Short mmCIF file of C-alpha atoms and ligand atoms in Angstrom, two decimals:
data_model
loop_
_atom_site.label_atom_id
_atom_site.label_comp_id
_atom_site.label_asym_id
_atom_site.label_seq_id
_atom_site.Cartn_x
_atom_site.Cartn_y
_atom_site.Cartn_z
CA SER A 183 149.94 67.78 -112.53
CA LYS A 184 149.57 64.83 -114.87
CA LYS A 185 150.38 62.46 -112.03
CA THR A 186 147.67 63.83 -109.76
CA GLY A 187 145.20 63.67 -112.62
CA ARG A 188 145.97 60.05 -113.18
CA ASN A 189 145.65 59.28 -109.49
CA ILE A 190 142.29 60.98 -109.31
CA SER A 191 141.05 59.12 -112.35
CA ASN A 192 142.30 55.87 -110.83
CA ILE A 193 140.49 56.60 -107.61
CA TYR A 194 137.41 57.50 -109.60
CA ARG A 195 137.62 54.31 -111.63
CA THR A 196 138.14 52.18 -108.54
CA GLY A 197 135.13 53.85 -106.94
CA LEU A 198 133.02 53.27 -110.01
CA ASN A 199 134.11 49.64 -110.23
CA GLN A 200 133.25 49.09 -106.61
CA LEU A 201 129.86 50.70 -107.16
CA MET A 202 129.16 48.51 -110.19
CA GLU A 203 130.37 45.44 -108.32
CA LYS A 204 127.99 46.27 -105.48
CA ARG A 205 125.11 46.71 -107.93
CA ARG A 206 125.86 43.39 -109.62
CA ALA A 207 125.92 41.65 -106.25
CA LEU A 208 122.64 43.29 -105.25
CA GLN A 209 121.13 42.29 -108.58
CA ALA A 210 122.12 38.64 -108.07
CA ASP A 211 120.78 38.74 -104.52
CA LEU A 212 117.48 40.17 -105.76
CA GLU A 213 116.97 37.32 -108.22
CA LYS A 214 117.61 34.86 -105.42
CA ALA A 215 115.25 36.78 -103.14
CA LEU A 216 112.34 36.14 -105.49
CA GLU A 217 113.11 32.43 -105.68
CA GLU A 218 113.68 32.02 -101.96
CA ASP A 219 110.69 34.05 -100.91
CA GLU A 220 112.59 36.73 -99.00
CA PHE A 221 110.10 39.49 -99.79
CA GLU A 222 107.29 40.54 -97.53
CA LEU A 223 104.48 43.07 -97.77
CA TYR A 224 103.75 45.58 -95.04
CA TYR A 225 100.60 47.66 -95.07
CA GLN A 226 100.33 51.32 -94.08
CA PRO A 227 96.87 52.64 -93.16
CA ARG A 228 95.27 55.56 -94.93
CA ILE A 229 92.64 57.19 -92.74
CA ASN A 230 89.58 59.25 -93.49
CA ALA A 231 90.50 62.80 -92.46
CA LYS A 232 87.05 63.46 -91.00
CA SER A 233 86.18 60.25 -89.14
CA LEU A 234 89.81 59.16 -88.56
CA GLU A 235 88.72 55.64 -89.49
CA ILE A 236 90.93 53.47 -91.67
CA ASP A 237 89.92 53.74 -95.30
CA SER A 238 92.54 51.55 -96.90
CA TYR A 239 96.09 50.26 -96.69
CA GLU A 240 99.06 50.79 -99.02
CA ALA A 241 101.13 47.67 -99.67
CA LEU A 242 104.82 48.41 -99.20
CA LEU A 243 107.52 45.94 -100.14
CA ARG A 244 110.12 44.78 -97.64
CA TRP A 245 113.13 42.62 -98.33
CA ASN A 246 114.42 40.46 -95.56
CA HIS A 247 117.99 39.82 -96.72
CA PRO A 248 119.52 36.73 -95.05
CA GLN A 249 122.69 38.64 -94.12
CA LYS A 250 121.84 42.33 -94.30
CA GLY A 251 118.45 42.16 -92.64
CA LEU A 252 115.70 44.49 -93.81
CA VAL A 253 116.72 46.34 -96.98
CA SER A 254 114.78 49.47 -97.93
CA PRO A 255 112.96 49.63 -101.28
CA ALA A 256 114.70 52.95 -101.88
CA GLU A 257 117.90 50.90 -102.12
CA PHE A 258 116.80 47.91 -104.19
CA ILE A 259 113.95 49.20 -106.39
CA PRO A 260 116.23 51.38 -108.55
CA VAL A 261 118.49 48.34 -109.13
CA ALA A 262 115.49 46.14 -109.94
CA GLU A 263 114.22 48.81 -112.33
CA ALA A 264 117.56 49.09 -114.13
CA SER A 265 117.73 45.32 -114.67
CA GLY A 266 114.08 44.76 -115.52
CA LEU A 267 113.59 42.44 -112.55
CA ILE A 268 111.05 44.95 -111.23
CA VAL A 269 108.46 43.40 -113.58
CA ASP A 270 108.71 40.05 -111.79
CA ILE A 271 108.74 41.83 -108.44
CA ASP A 272 105.60 43.81 -109.36
CA ASN A 273 103.88 40.56 -110.29
CA TRP A 274 104.91 38.98 -107.01
CA VAL A 275 103.62 42.01 -105.09
CA PHE A 276 100.30 42.03 -106.93
CA LYS A 277 99.77 38.32 -106.37
CA ARG A 278 100.65 38.50 -102.68
CA ALA A 279 98.48 41.57 -102.09
CA CYS A 280 95.53 39.91 -103.85
CA ARG A 281 95.99 36.81 -101.74
CA ASP A 282 96.00 38.98 -98.62
CA ALA A 283 92.94 40.87 -99.91
CA ALA A 284 91.09 37.59 -100.32
CA GLU A 285 92.31 36.04 -97.05
CA GLY A 286 93.76 37.87 -94.01
CA LEU A 287 92.68 41.32 -95.15
CA LYS A 288 89.34 40.23 -96.59
CA GLY A 289 86.95 43.11 -97.17
CA LYS A 290 89.64 45.77 -96.74
CA HIS A 291 90.75 48.22 -99.42
CA LEU A 292 94.36 47.86 -100.52
CA SER A 293 96.46 50.03 -102.77
CA ILE A 294 99.34 48.53 -104.70
CA ASN A 295 102.32 50.26 -106.30
CA VAL A 296 103.07 49.66 -109.96
CA SER A 297 106.44 50.42 -111.54
CA PRO A 298 106.67 52.28 -114.86
CA LEU A 299 108.26 49.24 -116.52
CA GLY A 300 105.51 46.97 -115.21
CA PHE A 301 102.84 49.29 -116.54
CA GLN A 302 104.49 49.23 -119.97
CA GLN A 303 104.38 45.43 -120.33
CA ARG A 304 102.17 44.22 -123.16
CA ASP A 305 100.47 41.65 -120.95
CA PHE A 306 100.09 43.98 -117.94
CA VAL A 307 96.28 44.03 -117.90
CA LYS A 308 96.01 40.33 -118.73
CA THR A 309 98.32 39.35 -115.87
CA ILE A 310 96.30 41.47 -113.46
CA GLU A 311 93.02 40.04 -114.65
CA GLU A 312 94.32 36.48 -114.29
CA THR A 313 95.68 37.12 -110.81
CA LEU A 314 92.41 38.66 -109.67
CA GLU A 315 90.56 35.60 -110.91
CA LYS A 316 93.02 33.03 -109.56
CA THR A 317 93.04 34.56 -106.08
CA GLY A 318 89.30 35.24 -106.03
CA THR A 319 89.90 38.89 -105.23
CA ASP A 320 87.10 41.42 -105.46
CA PRO A 321 88.55 44.07 -107.83
CA SER A 322 86.71 46.84 -105.98
CA GLN A 323 89.07 46.17 -103.04
CA ILE A 324 92.11 47.09 -105.10
CA GLU A 325 93.57 50.43 -106.13
CA LEU A 326 96.69 50.68 -108.29
CA GLU A 327 99.15 53.50 -107.59
CA LEU A 328 100.58 54.87 -110.82
CA THR A 329 103.03 57.74 -111.29
CA GLU A 330 102.97 60.40 -113.93
CA SER A 331 106.46 59.31 -115.05
CA MET A 332 104.83 56.23 -116.63
CA LEU A 333 102.61 58.39 -118.78
CA ILE A 334 104.32 60.08 -121.65
CA GLU A 335 102.71 63.10 -123.19
CA ASP A 336 99.49 62.31 -125.03
CA ASP A 337 99.87 58.72 -124.00
CA GLU A 338 97.04 56.99 -125.85
CA ARG A 339 98.28 53.54 -124.92
CA GLY A 340 98.52 54.53 -121.25
CA LEU A 341 95.03 55.95 -121.37
CA ALA A 342 93.68 52.77 -122.99
CA VAL A 343 95.36 50.60 -120.35
CA MET A 344 93.88 52.73 -117.58
CA LYS A 345 90.41 52.40 -119.09
CA GLN A 346 90.81 48.62 -119.23
CA LEU A 347 91.87 48.54 -115.58
CA LYS A 348 88.83 50.62 -114.66
CA ARG A 349 86.61 48.22 -116.59
CA LEU A 350 88.01 45.38 -114.49
CA GLY A 351 86.66 47.25 -111.48
CA LEU A 352 89.96 48.54 -110.09
CA SER A 353 90.54 52.08 -108.81
CA LEU A 354 93.50 54.18 -109.90
CA ALA A 355 95.59 56.60 -107.89
CA LEU A 356 98.12 59.14 -109.12
CA ASP A 357 101.06 58.66 -106.75
CA ASP A 358 103.74 61.20 -105.77
CA PHE A 359 101.75 64.14 -107.09
CA GLY A 360 103.85 67.29 -107.09
CA THR A 361 107.22 65.63 -107.65
CA GLY A 362 107.38 65.48 -111.43
CA TYR A 363 106.19 67.89 -114.04
CA SER A 364 102.70 67.52 -112.62
CA SER A 365 100.90 68.98 -115.52
CA LEU A 366 97.44 69.65 -114.19
CA SER A 367 96.03 68.39 -117.47
CA TYR A 368 96.95 64.87 -116.31
CA LEU A 369 94.18 65.12 -113.78
CA SER A 370 91.42 65.66 -116.30
CA LYS A 371 92.84 63.56 -119.11
CA TYR A 372 93.39 60.29 -117.22
CA PRO A 373 90.71 58.50 -115.17
CA PHE A 374 92.25 58.73 -111.70
CA ASP A 375 90.06 58.18 -108.66
CA THR A 376 92.64 59.40 -106.19
CA ILE A 377 95.50 61.89 -106.03
CA LYS A 378 98.26 61.18 -103.56
CA ILE A 379 100.10 64.36 -102.68
CA ASP A 380 103.79 63.71 -102.13
CA ARG A 381 105.34 64.11 -98.70
CA ASN A 382 107.65 66.90 -99.94
CA PHE A 383 104.57 69.01 -100.46
CA VAL A 384 103.19 68.18 -97.04
CA VAL A 385 106.52 69.13 -95.43
CA ALA A 386 106.55 72.42 -97.34
CA LEU A 387 103.23 73.37 -95.72
CA GLY A 388 105.05 74.39 -92.55
CA GLN A 389 107.85 76.15 -94.44
CA GLU A 390 106.62 77.97 -97.50
CA LYS A 391 103.65 80.24 -97.86
CA SER A 392 103.22 79.28 -101.50
CA ALA A 393 102.86 75.62 -100.53
CA VAL A 394 99.72 76.45 -98.57
CA ALA A 395 98.18 78.25 -101.54
CA ILE A 396 99.14 75.46 -103.95
CA MET A 397 97.82 72.76 -101.64
CA LYS A 398 94.47 74.53 -101.43
CA VAL A 399 94.28 74.72 -105.23
CA ILE A 400 95.14 71.04 -105.65
CA ILE A 401 92.54 69.98 -103.10
CA GLY A 402 89.92 72.20 -104.77
CA LEU A 403 90.81 70.98 -108.22
CA GLY A 404 90.79 67.32 -107.24
CA LYS A 405 87.45 67.73 -105.53
CA GLY A 406 86.02 69.51 -108.55
CA LEU A 407 87.04 66.51 -110.64
CA GLY A 408 85.47 64.12 -108.14
CA MET A 409 88.75 62.65 -106.91
CA ASP A 410 89.86 61.74 -103.42
CA ILE A 411 92.87 63.63 -102.14
CA VAL A 412 95.35 61.76 -99.96
CA ALA A 413 98.22 63.50 -98.20
CA GLU A 414 101.30 61.28 -97.86
CA GLY A 415 103.97 61.33 -95.18
CA VAL A 416 101.97 63.20 -92.55
CA GLU A 417 104.24 63.37 -89.53
CA THR A 418 103.08 66.29 -87.41
CA VAL A 419 99.89 67.31 -85.66
CA GLU A 420 100.15 70.71 -87.40
CA GLU A 421 100.21 69.12 -90.85
CA ALA A 422 97.23 66.94 -90.01
CA ALA A 423 95.29 69.92 -88.62
CA PHE A 424 95.92 72.01 -91.73
CA LEU A 425 94.93 69.16 -94.05
CA ARG A 426 91.78 68.39 -92.11
CA GLU A 427 90.74 72.04 -92.03
CA ASN A 428 91.27 72.30 -95.75
CA GLU A 429 89.22 69.24 -96.57
CA CYS A 430 91.89 66.86 -97.66
CA ASP A 431 90.05 63.50 -97.77
CA GLN A 432 92.60 61.09 -96.39
CA LEU A 433 95.83 61.11 -94.39
CA GLN A 434 98.73 58.68 -94.49
CA GLY A 435 101.99 58.90 -92.57
CA TYR A 436 103.92 58.03 -89.44
CA LEU A 437 101.68 60.31 -87.35
CA ILE A 438 98.85 57.89 -88.08
CA SER A 439 100.73 54.62 -88.33
CA ARG A 440 103.87 52.91 -89.53
CA PRO A 441 103.44 50.17 -92.13
CA MET A 442 102.18 47.02 -90.36
CA THR A 443 102.19 43.28 -90.96
CA VAL A 444 99.04 41.41 -91.95
CA GLU A 445 99.06 39.74 -88.53
CA GLU A 446 99.09 43.10 -86.73
CA ILE A 447 96.16 44.29 -88.83
CA MET A 448 94.25 41.06 -88.23
CA HIS A 449 94.68 41.47 -84.48
CA GLU A 450 93.09 44.89 -84.87
CA VAL A 451 95.64 46.64 -82.69
CA PRO A 452 94.04 50.09 -82.36
CA LEU A 453 95.94 53.00 -83.92
CA ASP A 454 97.27 55.70 -81.66
CA ILE A 455 96.16 58.68 -83.72
CA ARG A 456 97.07 62.01 -82.21
CA CYS A 457 95.26 64.39 -84.51
P1 C2E B 1272 105.83 55.57 -102.16
O1 C2E B 1272 104.95 54.76 -103.04
O2 C2E B 1272 105.72 57.03 -102.25
O3 C2E B 1272 105.56 55.03 -100.69
C1 C2E B 1272 105.53 55.87 -99.55
C2 C2E B 1272 106.84 55.78 -98.81
O4 C2E B 1272 106.84 56.73 -97.74
C3 C2E B 1272 107.08 54.43 -98.14
O5 C2E B 1272 108.46 54.21 -98.14
C4 C2E B 1272 106.58 54.69 -96.72
O6 C2E B 1272 107.11 53.79 -95.78
C5 C2E B 1272 107.09 56.09 -96.51
N1 C2E B 1272 106.36 56.82 -95.47
C6 C2E B 1272 105.10 56.63 -95.03
N2 C2E B 1272 104.76 57.54 -94.09
C7 C2E B 1272 105.85 58.33 -93.94
C8 C2E B 1272 106.13 59.46 -93.09
O7 C2E B 1272 105.31 59.93 -92.31
N3 C2E B 1272 107.36 60.04 -93.22
C9 C2E B 1272 108.30 59.55 -94.08
N4 C2E B 1272 109.49 60.16 -94.12
N5 C2E B 1272 108.07 58.48 -94.90
C10 C2E B 1272 106.86 57.88 -94.82
P2 C2E B 1272 109.08 52.81 -98.58
O8 C2E B 1272 108.20 51.71 -98.10
O9 C2E B 1272 110.52 52.83 -98.17
O10 C2E B 1272 108.97 52.82 -100.14
C11 C2E B 1272 109.70 53.74 -100.92
C12 C2E B 1272 109.26 53.69 -102.36
O11 C2E B 1272 109.58 52.43 -102.94
C13 C2E B 1272 107.75 53.85 -102.53
O12 C2E B 1272 107.38 55.21 -102.46
C14 C2E B 1272 107.55 53.24 -103.89
O13 C2E B 1272 107.90 54.16 -104.90
C15 C2E B 1272 108.56 52.12 -103.88
N6 C2E B 1272 107.87 50.88 -103.48
C16 C2E B 1272 107.57 50.41 -102.26
N7 C2E B 1272 106.90 49.24 -102.33
C17 C2E B 1272 106.77 48.96 -103.66
C18 C2E B 1272 106.16 47.89 -104.40
O14 C2E B 1272 105.56 46.95 -103.85
N8 C2E B 1272 106.24 47.94 -105.75
C19 C2E B 1272 106.87 48.98 -106.40
N9 C2E B 1272 106.91 48.95 -107.75
N10 C2E B 1272 107.43 50.02 -105.75
C20 C2E B 1272 107.38 50.01 -104.39
CA1 CA B 1273 102.82 54.66 -103.39
CA1 CA B 1274 103.93 58.26 -102.90
CA1 CA B 1275 107.60 58.46 -103.35
#
């Protein structure tokens, strides 16, 4: 009836309003978080699949909210992206990671996530160059993790930016491979050093026959192009065994280690790797 329809639309509108109210509150909290230094970087090891030694660490953002405690990036990054605040957050992350690379994590390789909006900024390369200089960071310690969603088709500007980053001495990784359109032509067109295969793909290894075949092709292709292949989100001994047998170069995931603090890494707590 008309009445029910109106009720439903009222409920819907109330729900939407509440959702938008929550987003606005989160947005305001995020701005404060930057000013009040509530963010923290954790680092998750990436190990060499052959030697099982740590190759590098991925910087992962954590937000220590004064009331809510640790808030997951999955919750706040979409809000920061929608408002544009992600650009300031990216800059904060890059600066902090460079400082760590030059101090507590000196000599270690770090990979740093970049948001699509950050990558699109006109002064993106300049900001990175300045931060590297200011912090005294060796660029060869740093890899940037980009996603294919930041590269539009035949993206000449994106390609030029990537070449500039390479000239600075940085490495580039293609993150979340296998989640988007994943045109294989991306791999030859853009100068990536590393392909990070998304966890969904790794999970599918134990579930779908086609995933095994596709994984083998990706590893072969990446190798043929001289890239390192990293498998993300490795959780089981079976996944690790398959990836090692099939010459995946590096493994990352809870099986190897959770993201750690700089202090934990500095104390060289040995990893409990069961693969
Ligand atoms: P991502 O770049 O794909 O990062 C990998 C995510 O997988 C991280 O989640 C990590 O904690 C999680 N992970 C690692 N090993 C495993 C595993 O074995 N199993 C499972 N289920 N998950 C695992 P996190 O830290 O919650 O980050 C989520 C996403 O938020 C990241 O995905 C990235 O897109 C974004 N993000 C995180 N930190 C930053 C940052 O500093 N800057 C930007 N722009 N984005 C970030
Ligand atoms: Ca990443
Ligand atoms: Ca990823
Ligand atoms: Ca992801």
